[in-house]
PDB file with one MODEL, atoms N, CA, C and O in Angstrom:
MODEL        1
ATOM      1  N   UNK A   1      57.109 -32.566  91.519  1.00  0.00           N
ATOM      2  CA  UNK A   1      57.961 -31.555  90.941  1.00  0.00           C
ATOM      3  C   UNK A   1      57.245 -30.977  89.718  1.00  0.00           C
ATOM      4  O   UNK A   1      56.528 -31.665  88.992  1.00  0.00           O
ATOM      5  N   UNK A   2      57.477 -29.690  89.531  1.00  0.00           N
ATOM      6  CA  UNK A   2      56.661 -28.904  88.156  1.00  0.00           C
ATOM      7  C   UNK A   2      57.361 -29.193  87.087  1.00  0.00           C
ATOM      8  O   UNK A   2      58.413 -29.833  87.101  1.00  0.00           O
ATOM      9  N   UNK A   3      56.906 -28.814  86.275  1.00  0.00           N
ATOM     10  CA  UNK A   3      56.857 -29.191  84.668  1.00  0.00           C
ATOM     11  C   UNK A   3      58.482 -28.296  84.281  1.00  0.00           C
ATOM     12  O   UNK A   3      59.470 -28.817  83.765  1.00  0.00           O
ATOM     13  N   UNK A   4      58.347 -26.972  84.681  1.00  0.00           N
ATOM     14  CA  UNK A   4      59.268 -26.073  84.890  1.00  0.00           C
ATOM     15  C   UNK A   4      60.592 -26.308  85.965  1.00  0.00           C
ATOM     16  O   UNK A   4      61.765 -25.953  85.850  1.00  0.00           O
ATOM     17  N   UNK A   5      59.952 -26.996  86.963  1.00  0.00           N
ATOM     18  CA  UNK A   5      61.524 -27.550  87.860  1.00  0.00           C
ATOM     19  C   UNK A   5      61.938 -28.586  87.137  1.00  0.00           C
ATOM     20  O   UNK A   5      63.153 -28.754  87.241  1.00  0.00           O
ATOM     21  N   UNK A   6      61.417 -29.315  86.470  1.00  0.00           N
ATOM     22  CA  UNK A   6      62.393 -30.345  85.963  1.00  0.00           C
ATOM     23  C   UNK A   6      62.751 -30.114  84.611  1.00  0.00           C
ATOM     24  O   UNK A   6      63.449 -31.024  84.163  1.00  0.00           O
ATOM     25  N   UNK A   7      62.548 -29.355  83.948  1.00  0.00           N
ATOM     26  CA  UNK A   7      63.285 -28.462  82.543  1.00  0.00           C
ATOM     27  C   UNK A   7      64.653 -27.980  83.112  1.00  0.00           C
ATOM     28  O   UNK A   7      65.808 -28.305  82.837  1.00  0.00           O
ATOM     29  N   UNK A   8      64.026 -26.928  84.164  1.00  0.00           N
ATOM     30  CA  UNK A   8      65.628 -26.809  85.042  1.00  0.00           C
ATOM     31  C   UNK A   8      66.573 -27.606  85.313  1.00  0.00           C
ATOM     32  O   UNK A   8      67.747 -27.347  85.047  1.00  0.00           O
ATOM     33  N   UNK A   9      66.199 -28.637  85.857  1.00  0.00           N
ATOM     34  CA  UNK A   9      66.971 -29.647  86.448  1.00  0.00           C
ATOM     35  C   UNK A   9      67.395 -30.703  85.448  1.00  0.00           C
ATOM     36  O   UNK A   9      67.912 -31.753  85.827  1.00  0.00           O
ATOM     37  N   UNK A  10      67.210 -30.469  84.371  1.00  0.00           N
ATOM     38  CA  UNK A  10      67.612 -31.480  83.096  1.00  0.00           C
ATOM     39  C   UNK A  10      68.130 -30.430  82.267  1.00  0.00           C
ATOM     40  O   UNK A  10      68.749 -30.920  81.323  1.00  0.00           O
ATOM     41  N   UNK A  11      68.118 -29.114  82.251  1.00  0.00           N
ATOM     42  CA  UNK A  11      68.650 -28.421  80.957  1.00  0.00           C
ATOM     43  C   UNK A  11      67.628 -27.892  80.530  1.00  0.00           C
ATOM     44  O   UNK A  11      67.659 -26.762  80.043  1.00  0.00           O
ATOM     45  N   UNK A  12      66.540 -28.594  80.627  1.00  0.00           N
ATOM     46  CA  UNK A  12      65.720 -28.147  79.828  1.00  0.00           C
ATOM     47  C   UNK A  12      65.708 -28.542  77.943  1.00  0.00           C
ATOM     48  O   UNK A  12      65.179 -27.927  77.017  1.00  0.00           O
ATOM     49  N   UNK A  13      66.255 -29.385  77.950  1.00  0.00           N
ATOM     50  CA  UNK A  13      66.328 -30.279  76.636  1.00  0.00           C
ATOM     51  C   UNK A  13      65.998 -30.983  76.536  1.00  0.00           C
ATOM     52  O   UNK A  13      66.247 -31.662  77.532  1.00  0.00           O
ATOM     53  N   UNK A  14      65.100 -31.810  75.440  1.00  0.00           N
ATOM     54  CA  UNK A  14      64.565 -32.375  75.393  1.00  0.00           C
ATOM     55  C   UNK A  14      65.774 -34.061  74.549  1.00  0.00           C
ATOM     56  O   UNK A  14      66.851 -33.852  73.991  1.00  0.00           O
ATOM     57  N   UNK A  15      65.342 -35.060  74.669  1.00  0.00           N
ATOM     58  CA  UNK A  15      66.070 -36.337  74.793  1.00  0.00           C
ATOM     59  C   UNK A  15      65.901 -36.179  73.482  1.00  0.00           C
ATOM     60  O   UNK A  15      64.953 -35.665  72.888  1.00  0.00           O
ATOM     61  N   UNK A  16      67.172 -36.796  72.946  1.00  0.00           N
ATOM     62  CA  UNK A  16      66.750 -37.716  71.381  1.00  0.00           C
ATOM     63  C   UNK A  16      66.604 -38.851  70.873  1.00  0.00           C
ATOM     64  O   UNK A  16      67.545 -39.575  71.197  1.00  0.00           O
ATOM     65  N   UNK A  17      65.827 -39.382  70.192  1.00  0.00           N
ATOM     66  CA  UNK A  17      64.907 -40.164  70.034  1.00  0.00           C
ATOM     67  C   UNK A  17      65.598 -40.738  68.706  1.00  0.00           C
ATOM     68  O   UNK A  17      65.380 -40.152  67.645  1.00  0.00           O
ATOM     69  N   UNK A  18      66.401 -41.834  68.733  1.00  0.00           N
ATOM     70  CA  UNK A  18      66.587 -42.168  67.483  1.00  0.00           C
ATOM     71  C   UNK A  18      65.757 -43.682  67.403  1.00  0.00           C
ATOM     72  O   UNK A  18      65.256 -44.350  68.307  1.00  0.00           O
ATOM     73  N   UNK A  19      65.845 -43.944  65.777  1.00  0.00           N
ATOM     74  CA  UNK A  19      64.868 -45.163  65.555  1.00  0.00           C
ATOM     75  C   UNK A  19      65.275 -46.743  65.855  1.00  0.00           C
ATOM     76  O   UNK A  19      64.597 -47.746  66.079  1.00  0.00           O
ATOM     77  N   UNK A  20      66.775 -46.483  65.750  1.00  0.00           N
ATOM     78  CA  UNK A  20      67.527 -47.756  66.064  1.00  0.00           C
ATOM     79  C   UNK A  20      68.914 -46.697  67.033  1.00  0.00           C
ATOM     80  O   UNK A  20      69.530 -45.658  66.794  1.00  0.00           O
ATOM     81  N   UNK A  21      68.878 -47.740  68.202  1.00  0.00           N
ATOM     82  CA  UNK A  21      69.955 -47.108  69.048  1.00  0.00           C
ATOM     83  C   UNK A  21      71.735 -47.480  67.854  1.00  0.00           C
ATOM     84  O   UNK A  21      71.887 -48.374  67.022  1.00  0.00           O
ATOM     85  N   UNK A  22      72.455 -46.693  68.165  1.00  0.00           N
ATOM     86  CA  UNK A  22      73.687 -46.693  67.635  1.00  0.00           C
ATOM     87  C   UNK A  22      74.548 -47.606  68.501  1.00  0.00           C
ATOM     88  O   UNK A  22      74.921 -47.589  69.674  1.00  0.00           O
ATOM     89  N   UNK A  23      74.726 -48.466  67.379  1.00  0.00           N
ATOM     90  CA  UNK A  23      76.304 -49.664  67.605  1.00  0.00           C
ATOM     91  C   UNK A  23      77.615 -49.088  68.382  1.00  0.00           C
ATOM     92  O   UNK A  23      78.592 -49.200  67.642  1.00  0.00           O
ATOM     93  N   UNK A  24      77.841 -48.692  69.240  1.00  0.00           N
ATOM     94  CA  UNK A  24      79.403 -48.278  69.437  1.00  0.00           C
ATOM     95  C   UNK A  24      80.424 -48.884  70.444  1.00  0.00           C
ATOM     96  O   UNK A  24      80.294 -49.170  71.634  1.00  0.00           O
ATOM     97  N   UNK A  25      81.255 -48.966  69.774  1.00  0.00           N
ATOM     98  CA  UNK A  25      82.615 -49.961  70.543  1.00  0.00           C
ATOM     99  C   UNK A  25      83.967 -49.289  71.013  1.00  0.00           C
ATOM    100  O   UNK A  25      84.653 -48.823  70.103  1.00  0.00           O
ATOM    101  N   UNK A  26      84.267 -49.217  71.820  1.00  0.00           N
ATOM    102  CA  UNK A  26      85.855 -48.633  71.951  1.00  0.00           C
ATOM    103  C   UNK A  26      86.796 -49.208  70.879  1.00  0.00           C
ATOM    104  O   UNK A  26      86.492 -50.189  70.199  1.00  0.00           O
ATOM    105  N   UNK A  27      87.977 -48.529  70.767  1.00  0.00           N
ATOM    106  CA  UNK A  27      88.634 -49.169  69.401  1.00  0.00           C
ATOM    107  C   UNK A  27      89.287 -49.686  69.890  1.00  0.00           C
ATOM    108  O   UNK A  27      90.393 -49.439  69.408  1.00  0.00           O
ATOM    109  N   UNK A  28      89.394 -50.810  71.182  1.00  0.00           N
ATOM    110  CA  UNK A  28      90.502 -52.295  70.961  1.00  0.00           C
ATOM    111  C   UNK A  28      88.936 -53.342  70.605  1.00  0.00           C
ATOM    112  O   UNK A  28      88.975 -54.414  70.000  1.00  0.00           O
ATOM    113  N   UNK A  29      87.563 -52.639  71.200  1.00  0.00           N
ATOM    114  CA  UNK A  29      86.372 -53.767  70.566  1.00  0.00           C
ATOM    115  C   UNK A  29      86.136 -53.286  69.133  1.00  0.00           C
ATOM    116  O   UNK A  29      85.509 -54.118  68.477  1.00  0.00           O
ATOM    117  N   UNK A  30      86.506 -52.034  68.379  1.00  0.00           N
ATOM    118  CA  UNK A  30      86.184 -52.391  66.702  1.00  0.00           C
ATOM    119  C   UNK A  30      87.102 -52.910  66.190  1.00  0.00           C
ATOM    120  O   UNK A  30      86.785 -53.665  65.271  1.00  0.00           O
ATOM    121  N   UNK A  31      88.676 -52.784  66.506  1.00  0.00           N
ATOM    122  CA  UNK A  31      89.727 -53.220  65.693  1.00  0.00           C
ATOM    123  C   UNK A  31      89.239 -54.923  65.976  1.00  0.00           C
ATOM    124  O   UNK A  31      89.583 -55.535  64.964  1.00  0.00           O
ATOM    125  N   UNK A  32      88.715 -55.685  66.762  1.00  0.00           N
ATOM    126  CA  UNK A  32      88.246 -56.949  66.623  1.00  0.00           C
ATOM    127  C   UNK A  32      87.024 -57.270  65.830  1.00  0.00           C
ATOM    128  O   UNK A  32      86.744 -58.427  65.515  1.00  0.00           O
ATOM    129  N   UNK A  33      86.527 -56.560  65.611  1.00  0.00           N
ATOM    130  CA  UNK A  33      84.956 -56.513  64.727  1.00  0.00           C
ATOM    131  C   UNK A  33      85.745 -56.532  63.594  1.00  0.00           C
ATOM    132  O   UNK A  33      86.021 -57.539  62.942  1.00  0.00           O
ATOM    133  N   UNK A  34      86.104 -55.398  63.369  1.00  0.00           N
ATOM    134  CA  UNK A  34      86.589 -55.229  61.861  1.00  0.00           C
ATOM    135  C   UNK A  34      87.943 -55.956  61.271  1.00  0.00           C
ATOM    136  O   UNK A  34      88.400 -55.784  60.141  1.00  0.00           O
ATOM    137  N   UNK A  35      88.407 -56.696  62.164  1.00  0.00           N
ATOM    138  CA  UNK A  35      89.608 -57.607  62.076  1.00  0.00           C
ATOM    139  C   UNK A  35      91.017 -56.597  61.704  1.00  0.00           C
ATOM    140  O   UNK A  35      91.710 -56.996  60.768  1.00  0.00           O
ATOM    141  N   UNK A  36      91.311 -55.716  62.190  1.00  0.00           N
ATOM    142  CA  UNK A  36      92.216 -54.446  61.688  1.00  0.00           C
ATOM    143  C   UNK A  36      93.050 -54.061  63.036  1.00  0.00           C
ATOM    144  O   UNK A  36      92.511 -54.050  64.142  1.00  0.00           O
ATOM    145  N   UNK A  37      93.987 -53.845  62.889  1.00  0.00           N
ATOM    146  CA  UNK A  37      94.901 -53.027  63.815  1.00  0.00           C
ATOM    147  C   UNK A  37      94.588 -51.515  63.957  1.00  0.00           C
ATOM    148  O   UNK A  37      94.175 -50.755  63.081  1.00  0.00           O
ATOM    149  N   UNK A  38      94.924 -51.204  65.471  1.00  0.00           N
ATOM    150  CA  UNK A  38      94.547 -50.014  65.902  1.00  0.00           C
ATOM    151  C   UNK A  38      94.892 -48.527  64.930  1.00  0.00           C
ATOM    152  O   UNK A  38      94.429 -47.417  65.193  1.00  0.00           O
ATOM    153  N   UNK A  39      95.621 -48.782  64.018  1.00  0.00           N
ATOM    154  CA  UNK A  39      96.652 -48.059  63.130  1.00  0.00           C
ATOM    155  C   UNK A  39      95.924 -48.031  62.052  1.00  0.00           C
ATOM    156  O   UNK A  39      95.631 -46.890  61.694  1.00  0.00           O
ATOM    157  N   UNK A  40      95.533 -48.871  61.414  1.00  0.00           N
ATOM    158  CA  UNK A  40      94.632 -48.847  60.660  1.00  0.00           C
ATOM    159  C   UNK A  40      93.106 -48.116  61.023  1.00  0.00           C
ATOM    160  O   UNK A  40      92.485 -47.373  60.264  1.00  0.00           O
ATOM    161  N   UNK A  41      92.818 -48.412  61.975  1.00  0.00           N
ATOM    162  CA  UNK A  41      91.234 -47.835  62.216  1.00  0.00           C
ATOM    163  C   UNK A  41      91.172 -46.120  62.123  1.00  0.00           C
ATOM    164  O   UNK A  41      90.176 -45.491  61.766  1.00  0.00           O
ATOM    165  N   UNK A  42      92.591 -45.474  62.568  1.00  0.00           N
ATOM    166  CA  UNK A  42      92.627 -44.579  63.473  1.00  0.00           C
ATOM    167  C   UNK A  42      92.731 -43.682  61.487  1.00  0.00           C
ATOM    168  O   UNK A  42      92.238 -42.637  61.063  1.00  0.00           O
ATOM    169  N   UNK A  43      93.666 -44.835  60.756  1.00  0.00           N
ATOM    170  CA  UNK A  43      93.749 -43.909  59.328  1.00  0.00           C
ATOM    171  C   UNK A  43      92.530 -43.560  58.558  1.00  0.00           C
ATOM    172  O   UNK A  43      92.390 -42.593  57.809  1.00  0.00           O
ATOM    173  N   UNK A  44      91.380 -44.793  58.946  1.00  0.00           N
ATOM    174  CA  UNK A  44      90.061 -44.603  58.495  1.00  0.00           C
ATOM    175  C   UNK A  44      89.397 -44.037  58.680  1.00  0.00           C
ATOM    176  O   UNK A  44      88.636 -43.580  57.827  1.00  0.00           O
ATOM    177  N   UNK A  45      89.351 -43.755  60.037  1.00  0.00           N
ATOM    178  CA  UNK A  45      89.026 -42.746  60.909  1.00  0.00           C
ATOM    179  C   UNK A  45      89.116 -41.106  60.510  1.00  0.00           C
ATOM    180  O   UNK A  45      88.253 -40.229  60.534  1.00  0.00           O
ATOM    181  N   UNK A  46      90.494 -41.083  60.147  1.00  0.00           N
ATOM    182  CA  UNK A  46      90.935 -39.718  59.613  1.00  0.00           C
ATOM    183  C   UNK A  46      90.792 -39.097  58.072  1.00  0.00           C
ATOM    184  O   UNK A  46      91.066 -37.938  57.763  1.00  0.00           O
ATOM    185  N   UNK A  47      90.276 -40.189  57.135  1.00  0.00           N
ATOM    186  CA  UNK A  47      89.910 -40.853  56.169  1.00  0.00           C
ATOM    187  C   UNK A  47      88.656 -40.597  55.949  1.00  0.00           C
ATOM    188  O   UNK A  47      88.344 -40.655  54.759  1.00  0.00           O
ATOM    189  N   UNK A  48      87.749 -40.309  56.751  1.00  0.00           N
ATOM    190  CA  UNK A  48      86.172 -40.309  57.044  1.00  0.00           C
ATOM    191  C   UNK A  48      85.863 -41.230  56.329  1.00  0.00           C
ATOM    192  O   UNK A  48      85.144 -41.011  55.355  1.00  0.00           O
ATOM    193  N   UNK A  49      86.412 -42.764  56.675  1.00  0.00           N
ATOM    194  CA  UNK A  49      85.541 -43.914  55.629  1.00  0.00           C
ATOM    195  C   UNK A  49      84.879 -44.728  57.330  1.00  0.00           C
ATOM    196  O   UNK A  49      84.003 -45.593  57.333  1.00  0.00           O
ATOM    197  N   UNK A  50      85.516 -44.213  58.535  1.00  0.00           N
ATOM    198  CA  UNK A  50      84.511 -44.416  59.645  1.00  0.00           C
ATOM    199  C   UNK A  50      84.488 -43.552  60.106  1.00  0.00           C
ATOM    200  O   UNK A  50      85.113 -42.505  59.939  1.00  0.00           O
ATOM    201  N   UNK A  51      82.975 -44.171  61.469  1.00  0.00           N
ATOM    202  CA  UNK A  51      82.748 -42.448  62.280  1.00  0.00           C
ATOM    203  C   UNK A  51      82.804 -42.429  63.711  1.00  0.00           C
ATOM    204  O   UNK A  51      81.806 -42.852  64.294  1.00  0.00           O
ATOM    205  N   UNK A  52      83.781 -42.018  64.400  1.00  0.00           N
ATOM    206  CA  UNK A  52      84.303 -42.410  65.565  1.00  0.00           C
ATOM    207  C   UNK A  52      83.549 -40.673  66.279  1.00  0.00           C
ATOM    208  O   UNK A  52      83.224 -39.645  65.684  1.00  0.00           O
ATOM    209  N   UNK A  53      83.521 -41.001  67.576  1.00  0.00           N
ATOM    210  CA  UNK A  53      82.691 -40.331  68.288  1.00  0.00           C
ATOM    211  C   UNK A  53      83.725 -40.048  69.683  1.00  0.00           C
ATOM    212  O   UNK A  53      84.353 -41.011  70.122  1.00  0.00           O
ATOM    213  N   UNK A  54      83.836 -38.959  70.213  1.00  0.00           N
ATOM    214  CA  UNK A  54      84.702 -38.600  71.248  1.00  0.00           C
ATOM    215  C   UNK A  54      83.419 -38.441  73.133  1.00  0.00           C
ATOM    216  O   UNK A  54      82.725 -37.452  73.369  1.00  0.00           O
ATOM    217  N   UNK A  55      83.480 -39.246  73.732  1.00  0.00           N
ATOM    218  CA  UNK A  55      83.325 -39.034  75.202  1.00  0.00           C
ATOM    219  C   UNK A  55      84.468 -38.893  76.378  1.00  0.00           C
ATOM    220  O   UNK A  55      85.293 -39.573  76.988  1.00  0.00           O
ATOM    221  N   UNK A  56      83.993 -37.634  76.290  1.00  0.00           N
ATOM    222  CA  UNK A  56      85.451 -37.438  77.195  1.00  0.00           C
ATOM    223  C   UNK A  56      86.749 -37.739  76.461  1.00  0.00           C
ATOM    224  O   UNK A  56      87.053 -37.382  75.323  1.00  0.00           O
ATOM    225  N   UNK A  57      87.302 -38.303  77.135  1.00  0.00           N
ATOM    226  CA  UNK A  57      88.800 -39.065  76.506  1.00  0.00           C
ATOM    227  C   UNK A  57      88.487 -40.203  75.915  1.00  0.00           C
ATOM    228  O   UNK A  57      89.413 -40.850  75.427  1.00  0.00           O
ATOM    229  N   UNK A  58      87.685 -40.504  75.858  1.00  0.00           N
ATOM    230  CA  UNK A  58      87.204 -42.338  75.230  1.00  0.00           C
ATOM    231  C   UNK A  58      86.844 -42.082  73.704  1.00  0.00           C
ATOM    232  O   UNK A  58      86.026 -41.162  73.700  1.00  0.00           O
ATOM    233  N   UNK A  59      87.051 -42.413  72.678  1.00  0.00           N
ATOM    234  CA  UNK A  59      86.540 -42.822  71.435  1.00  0.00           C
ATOM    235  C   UNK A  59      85.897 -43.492  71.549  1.00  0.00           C
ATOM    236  O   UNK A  59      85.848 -44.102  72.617  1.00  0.00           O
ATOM    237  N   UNK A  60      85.029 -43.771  70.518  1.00  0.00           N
ATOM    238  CA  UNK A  60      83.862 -44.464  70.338  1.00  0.00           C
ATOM    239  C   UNK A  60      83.170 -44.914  68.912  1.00  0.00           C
ATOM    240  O   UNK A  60      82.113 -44.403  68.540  1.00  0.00           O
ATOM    241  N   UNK A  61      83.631 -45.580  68.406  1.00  0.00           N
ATOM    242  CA  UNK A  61      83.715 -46.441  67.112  1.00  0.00           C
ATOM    243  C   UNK A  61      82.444 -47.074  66.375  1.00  0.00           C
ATOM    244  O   UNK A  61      82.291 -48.295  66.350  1.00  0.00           O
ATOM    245  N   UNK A  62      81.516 -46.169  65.762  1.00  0.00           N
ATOM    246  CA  UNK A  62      79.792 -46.782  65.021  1.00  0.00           C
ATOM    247  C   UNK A  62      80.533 -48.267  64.265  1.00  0.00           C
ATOM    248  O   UNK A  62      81.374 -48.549  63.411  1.00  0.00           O
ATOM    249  N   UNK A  63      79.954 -48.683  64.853  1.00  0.00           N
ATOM    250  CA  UNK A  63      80.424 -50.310  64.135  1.00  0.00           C
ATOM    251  C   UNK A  63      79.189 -50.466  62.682  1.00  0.00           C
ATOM    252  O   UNK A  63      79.224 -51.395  61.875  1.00  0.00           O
ATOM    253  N   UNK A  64      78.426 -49.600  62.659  1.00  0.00           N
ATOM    254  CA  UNK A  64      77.456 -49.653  61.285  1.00  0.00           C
ATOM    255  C   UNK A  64      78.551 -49.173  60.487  1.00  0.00           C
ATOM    256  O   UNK A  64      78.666 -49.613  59.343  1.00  0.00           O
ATOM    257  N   UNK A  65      79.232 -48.475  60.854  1.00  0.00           N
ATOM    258  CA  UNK A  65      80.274 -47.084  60.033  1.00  0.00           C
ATOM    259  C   UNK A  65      81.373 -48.371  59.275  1.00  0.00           C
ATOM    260  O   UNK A  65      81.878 -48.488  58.158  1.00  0.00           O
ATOM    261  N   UNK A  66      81.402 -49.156  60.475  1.00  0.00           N
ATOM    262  CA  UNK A  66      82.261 -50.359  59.847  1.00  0.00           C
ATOM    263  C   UNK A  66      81.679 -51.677  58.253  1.00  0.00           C
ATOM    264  O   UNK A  66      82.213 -52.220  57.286  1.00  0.00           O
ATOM    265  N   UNK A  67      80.382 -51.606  58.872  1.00  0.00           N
ATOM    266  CA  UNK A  67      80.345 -52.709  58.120  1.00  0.00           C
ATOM    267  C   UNK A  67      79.846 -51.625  56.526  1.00  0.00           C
ATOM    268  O   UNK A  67      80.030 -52.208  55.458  1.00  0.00           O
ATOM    269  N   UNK A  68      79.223 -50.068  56.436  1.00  0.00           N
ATOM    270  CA  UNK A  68      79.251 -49.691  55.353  1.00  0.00           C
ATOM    271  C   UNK A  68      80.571 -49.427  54.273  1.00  0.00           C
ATOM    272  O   UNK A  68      80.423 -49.298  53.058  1.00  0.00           O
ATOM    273  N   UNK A  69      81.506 -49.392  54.780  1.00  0.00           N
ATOM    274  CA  UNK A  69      82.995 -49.115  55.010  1.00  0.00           C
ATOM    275  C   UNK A  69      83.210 -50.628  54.091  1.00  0.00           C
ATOM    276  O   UNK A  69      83.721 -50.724  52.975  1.00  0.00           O
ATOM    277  N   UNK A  70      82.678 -51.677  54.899  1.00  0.00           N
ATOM    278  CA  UNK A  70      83.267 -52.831  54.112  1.00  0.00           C
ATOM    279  C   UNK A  70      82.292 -53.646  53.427  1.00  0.00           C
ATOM    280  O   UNK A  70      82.356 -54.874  53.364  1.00  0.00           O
ATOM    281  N   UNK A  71      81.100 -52.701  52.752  1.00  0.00           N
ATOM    282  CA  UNK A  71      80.193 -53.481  51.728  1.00  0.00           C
ATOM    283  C   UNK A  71      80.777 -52.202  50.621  1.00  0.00           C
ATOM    284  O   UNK A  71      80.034 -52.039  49.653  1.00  0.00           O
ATOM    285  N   UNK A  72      81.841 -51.426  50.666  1.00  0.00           N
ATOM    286  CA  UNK A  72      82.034 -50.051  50.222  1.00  0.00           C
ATOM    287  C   UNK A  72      83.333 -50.591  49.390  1.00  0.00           C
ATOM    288  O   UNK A  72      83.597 -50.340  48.214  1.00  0.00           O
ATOM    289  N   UNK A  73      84.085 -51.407  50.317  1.00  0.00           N
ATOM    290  CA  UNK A  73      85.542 -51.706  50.002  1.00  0.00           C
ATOM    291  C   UNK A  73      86.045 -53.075  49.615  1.00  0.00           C
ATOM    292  O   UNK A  73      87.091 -53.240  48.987  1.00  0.00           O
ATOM    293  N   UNK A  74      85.231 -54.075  50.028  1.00  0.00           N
ATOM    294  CA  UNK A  74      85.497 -55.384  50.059  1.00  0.00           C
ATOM    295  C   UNK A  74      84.838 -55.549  48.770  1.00  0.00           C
ATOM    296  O   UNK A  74      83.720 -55.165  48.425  1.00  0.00           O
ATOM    297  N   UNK A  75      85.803 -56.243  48.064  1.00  0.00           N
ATOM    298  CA  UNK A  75      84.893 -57.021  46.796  1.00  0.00           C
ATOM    299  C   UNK A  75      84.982 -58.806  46.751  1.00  0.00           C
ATOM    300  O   UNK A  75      85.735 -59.394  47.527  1.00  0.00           O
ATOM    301  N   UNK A  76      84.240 -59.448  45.891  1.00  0.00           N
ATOM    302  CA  UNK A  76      84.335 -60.653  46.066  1.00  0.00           C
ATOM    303  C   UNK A  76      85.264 -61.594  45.660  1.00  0.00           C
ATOM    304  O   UNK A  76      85.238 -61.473  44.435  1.00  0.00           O
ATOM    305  N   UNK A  77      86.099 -62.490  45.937  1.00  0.00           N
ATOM    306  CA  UNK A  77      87.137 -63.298  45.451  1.00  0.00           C
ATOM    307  C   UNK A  77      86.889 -64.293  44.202  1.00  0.00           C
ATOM    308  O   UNK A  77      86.043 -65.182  44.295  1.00  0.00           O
ATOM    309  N   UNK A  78      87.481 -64.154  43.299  1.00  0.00           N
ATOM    310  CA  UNK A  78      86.501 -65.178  42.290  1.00  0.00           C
ATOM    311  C   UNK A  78      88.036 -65.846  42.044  1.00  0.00           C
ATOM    312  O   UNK A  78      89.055 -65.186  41.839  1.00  0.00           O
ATOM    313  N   UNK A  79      87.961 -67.073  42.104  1.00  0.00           N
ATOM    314  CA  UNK A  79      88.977 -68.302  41.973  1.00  0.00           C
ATOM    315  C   UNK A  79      89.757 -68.078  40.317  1.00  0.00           C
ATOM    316  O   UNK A  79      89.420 -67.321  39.407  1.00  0.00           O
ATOM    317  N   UNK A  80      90.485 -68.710  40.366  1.00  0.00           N
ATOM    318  CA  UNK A  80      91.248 -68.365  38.642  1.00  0.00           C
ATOM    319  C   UNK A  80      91.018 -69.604  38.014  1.00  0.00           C
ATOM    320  O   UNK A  80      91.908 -69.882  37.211  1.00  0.00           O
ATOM    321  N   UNK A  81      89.797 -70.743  38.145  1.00  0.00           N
ATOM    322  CA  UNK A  81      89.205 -71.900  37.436  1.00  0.00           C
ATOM    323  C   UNK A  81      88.358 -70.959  36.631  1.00  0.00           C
ATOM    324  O   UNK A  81      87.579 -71.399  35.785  1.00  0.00           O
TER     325      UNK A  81
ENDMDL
END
């Protein structure tokens, strides 16, 4: 096949190339990552403190989005001794 039939036959776009493939989970698998109810994710979500991704009808939940989210929000517990 030519160089030109298969530009056609793909779009003609070229792939993207990222450096580390992206983490993503449906949100009944992030609300378990992130230990959170679906209600919660969906406010964070809307919140832009995560970054949820639409296929088709499916969401799709960067679980990196999660853990920056909670080195962002979580602070450390220090005992009252």
């Amino acid at each position: 096949m030519a160089r030109r039939d298969k530009q056609k036959k793909y779009g003609g776009q070229k792939k993207a190339v990222f450096s580390q493939p992206r983490r993503l989970a449906t949100v009944k698998e992030a609300c378990a990552y992130a230990k959170m109810g679906h209600t919660t994710l969906y406010e964070k979500i809307n919140a832009n403190a995560i970054i949820a991704y639409k296929r088709g009808r499916k969401t799709l939940i960067d679980l990196d989005s999660i853990d920056v989210m909670n080195d962002r929000e979580l602070k450390p517990w220090k005992s009252g001794k």
